[in-house]
Each structure stands twice: as structure tokens, then as C-alpha cells.
Coordinates of C-alpha atoms in Angstrom, one line a residue:
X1 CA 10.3 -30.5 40.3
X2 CA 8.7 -33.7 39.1
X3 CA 8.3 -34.4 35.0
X4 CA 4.7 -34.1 35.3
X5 CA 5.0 -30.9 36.5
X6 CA 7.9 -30.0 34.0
X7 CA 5.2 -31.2 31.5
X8 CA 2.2 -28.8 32.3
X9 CA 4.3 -26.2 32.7
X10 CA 5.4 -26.4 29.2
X11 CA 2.1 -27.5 27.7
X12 CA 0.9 -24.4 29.3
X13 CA 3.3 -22.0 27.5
X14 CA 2.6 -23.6 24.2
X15 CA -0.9 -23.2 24.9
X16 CA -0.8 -19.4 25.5
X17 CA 1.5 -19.0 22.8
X18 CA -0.8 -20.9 20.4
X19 CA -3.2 -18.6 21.6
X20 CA -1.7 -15.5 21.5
X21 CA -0.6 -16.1 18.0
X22 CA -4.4 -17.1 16.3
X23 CA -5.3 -13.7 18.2
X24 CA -2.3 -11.7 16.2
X25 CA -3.3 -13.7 13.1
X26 CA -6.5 -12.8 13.5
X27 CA -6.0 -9.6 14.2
X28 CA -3.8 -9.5 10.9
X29 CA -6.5 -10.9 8.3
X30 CA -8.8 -8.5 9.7
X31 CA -6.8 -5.6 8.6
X32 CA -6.0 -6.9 5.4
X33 CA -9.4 -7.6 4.7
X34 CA -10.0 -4.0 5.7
X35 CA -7.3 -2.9 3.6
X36 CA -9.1 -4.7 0.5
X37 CA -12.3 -3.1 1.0
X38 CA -10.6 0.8 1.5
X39 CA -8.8 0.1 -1.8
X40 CA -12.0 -0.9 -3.3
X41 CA -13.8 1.7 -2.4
X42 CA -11.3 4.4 -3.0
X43 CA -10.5 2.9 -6.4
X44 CA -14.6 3.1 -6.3
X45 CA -14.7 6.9 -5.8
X46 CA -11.7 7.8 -8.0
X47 CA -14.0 6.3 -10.9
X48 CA -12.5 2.9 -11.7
X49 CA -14.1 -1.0 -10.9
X50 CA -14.0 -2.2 -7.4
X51 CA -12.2 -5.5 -8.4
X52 CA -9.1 -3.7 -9.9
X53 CA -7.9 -2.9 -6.6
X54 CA -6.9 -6.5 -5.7
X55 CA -5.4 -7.5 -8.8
X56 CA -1.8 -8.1 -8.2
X57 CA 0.9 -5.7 -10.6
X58 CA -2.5 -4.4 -12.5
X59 CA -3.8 -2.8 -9.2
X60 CA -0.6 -0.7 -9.8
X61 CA -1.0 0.1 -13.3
X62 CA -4.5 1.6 -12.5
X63 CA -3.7 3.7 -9.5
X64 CA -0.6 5.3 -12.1
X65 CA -3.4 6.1 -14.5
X66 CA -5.9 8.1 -12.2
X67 CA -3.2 9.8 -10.3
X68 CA -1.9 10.7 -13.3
X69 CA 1.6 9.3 -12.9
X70 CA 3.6 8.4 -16.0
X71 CA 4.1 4.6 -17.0
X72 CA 7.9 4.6 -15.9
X73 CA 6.0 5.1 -12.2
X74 CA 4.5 1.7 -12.6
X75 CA 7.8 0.5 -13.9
X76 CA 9.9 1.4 -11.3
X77 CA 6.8 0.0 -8.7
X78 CA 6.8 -3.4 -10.5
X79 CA 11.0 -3.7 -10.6
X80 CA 11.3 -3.0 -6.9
X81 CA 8.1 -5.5 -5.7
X82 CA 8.6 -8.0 -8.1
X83 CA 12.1 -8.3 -7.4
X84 CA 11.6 -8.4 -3.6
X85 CA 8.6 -10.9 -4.2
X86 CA 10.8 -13.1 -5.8
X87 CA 13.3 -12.9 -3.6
X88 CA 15.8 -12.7 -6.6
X89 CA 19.3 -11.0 -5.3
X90 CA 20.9 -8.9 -8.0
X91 CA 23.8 -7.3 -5.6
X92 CA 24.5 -4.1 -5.4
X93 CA 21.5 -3.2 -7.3
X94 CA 18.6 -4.1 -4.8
X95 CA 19.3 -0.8 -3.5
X96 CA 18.1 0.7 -6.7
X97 CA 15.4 -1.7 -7.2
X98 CA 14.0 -0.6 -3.6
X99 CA 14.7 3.3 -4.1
X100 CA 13.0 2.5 -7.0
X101 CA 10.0 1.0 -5.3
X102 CA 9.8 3.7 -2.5
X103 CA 10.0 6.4 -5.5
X104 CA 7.1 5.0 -7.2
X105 CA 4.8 4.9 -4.0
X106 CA 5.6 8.7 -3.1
X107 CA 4.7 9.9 -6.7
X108 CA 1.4 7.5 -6.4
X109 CA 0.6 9.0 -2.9
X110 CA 1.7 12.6 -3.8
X111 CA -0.6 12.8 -7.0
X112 CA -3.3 11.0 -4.8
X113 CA -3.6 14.1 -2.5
X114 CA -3.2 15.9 -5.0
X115 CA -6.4 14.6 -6.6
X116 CA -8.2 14.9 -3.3
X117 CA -7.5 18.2 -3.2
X118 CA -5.1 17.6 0.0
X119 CA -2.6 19.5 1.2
X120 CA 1.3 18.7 1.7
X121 CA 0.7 17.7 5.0
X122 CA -2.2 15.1 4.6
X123 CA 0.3 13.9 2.0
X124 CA 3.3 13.3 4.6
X125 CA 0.4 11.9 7.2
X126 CA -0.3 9.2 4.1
X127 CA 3.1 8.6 3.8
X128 CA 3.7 7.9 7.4
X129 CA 0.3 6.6 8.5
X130 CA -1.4 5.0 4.7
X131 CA -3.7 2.4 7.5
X132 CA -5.1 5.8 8.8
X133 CA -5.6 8.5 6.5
X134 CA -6.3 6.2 3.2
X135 CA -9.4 5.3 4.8
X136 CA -10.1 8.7 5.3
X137 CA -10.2 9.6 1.8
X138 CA -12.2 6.2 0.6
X139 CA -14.8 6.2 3.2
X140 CA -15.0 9.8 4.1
X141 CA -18.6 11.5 2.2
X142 CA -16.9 14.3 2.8
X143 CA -13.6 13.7 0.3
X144 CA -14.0 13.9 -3.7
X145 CA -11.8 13.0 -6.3
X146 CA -11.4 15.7 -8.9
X147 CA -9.7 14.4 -12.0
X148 CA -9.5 17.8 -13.2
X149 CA -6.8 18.6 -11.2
X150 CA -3.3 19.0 -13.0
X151 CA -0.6 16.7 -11.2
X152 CA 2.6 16.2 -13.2
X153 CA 3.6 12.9 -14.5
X154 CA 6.2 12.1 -11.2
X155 CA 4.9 13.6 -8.3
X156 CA 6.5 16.6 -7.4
X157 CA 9.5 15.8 -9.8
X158 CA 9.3 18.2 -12.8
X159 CA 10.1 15.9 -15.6
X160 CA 8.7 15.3 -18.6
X161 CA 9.0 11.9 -20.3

């Protein structure tokens, strides 16, 4: 082979892979910009402004209060995503931090079904699948909030703070 040859060949791979990544990237702002507009609409529907849902740390505060989680929720949700955000390494204890963080989610997306009126199972599929059944809940006519429904402050935890 000739370095002309070597040449193309290599332009051509950079090419496709510049091209396959703008199609991924793509692909990736349009689901986050889907993502933004669920939130919005399911913050929307649970009774709270539209713009709350994409306000970093505050977002968080504000889905605690109308799925009626306790404060030490968003606590635990702001230690384990700030620290990881940060990308500050405190040892042993980023295994708290993150337990921590997956807690917090849970007890948000337990109470959430909860307020939906959904079932344990539509809970695990929100756990496993959030992209999916989310939307479900924010753009479904079908799916009401009821903030009369009694959740407890963590989840399914019976504490009391």
C-alpha cells in the first residue's frame, strides 16, 4: 500500500467516527431535552412551577416536598450528588455518600407512585426503567396526582424524624 492510500483509509475512519459520534450526541441532547420537558410537566401535574424542575439541588428539595419525603431525604440526595459532582474523594466514605444517594432516589420514587396511586410494581418498573414509565405518569391524561394520599416521611422505611 501506497501513503495516499494509507491516508484515505484513515481519513475515512475519522470521518465515520466523527459521524457516528454527532449522531450519538445528537441522539443524547434529544433525550435530555425530553427529560427536561417530562420533569416539567410532571412537576406541572403534581401542582408545582414548571421551571422548578431544572433548577439544580432545588429541583430536589421540591420533589421531597410533594412526595412527601422528610428533609433528611434531600440531605442524603444532595451529599451523595454533590460529592460525586465535585469529584471530592473522602475514602472509605463515598460508599456512604452513594448509598446515601441511591436511598434518597428510592424514597423520592416510592412516595412518587405512591402519589400516583401506583402500585409496587410500577414502582420497581420506575426504578429500573425512570426514561419509560416517568413519562408515563407526566404525559399520561389518564394519571393524577392525589396529594391526599398518606406516604411516610422515607419511603417505605417506618421512621419518624
Amino acid at each position: 500500500m501506497d501513503k495516499t492510500a494509507i491516508m484515505e483509509a484513515i481519513e475515512e475512519f475519522f470521518a465515520t467516527f466523527f459521524i457516528i459520534g454527532l449522531i450519538i450526541g445528537l441522539l443524547l441532547l434529544a433525550l435530555a431535552i425530553f427529560i427536561i420537558i417530562t420533569y416539567i410537566k410532571l412537576y406541572k401535574k403534581s401542582g408545582q412551577a414548571g421551571w422548578e424542575a431544572i433548577i439544580p439541588f432545588y429541583s430536589s428539595w421540591v420533589e421531597c416536598k410533594f412526595t412527601g419525603c422528610h428533609w433528611i431525604v434531600f440531605i442524603a440526595a444532595i451529599a451523595g450528588s454533590a460529592l460525586d459532582f465535585l469529584n471530592i474523594n473522602v475514602g472509605k466514605l463515598d460508599i456512604i455518600f452513594n448509598l446515601l444517594f441511591v436511598f434518597s432516589y428510592v424514597a423520592t420514587t416510592y412516595n412518587l407512585s405512591k402519589k400516583f396511586n401506583k402500585d409496587t410494581g410500577f414502582f420497581v418498573c420506575m426504578l429500573l426503567l425512570p426514561v419509560v414509565f416517568i413519562p408515563i405518569l407526566a404525559f399520561s391524561s389518564k394519571e393524577k396526582y392525589d396529594k391526599n394520599v398518606k406516604v411516610k416521611n422515607c419511603a417505605f422505611f417506618d421512621v419518624n424524624f
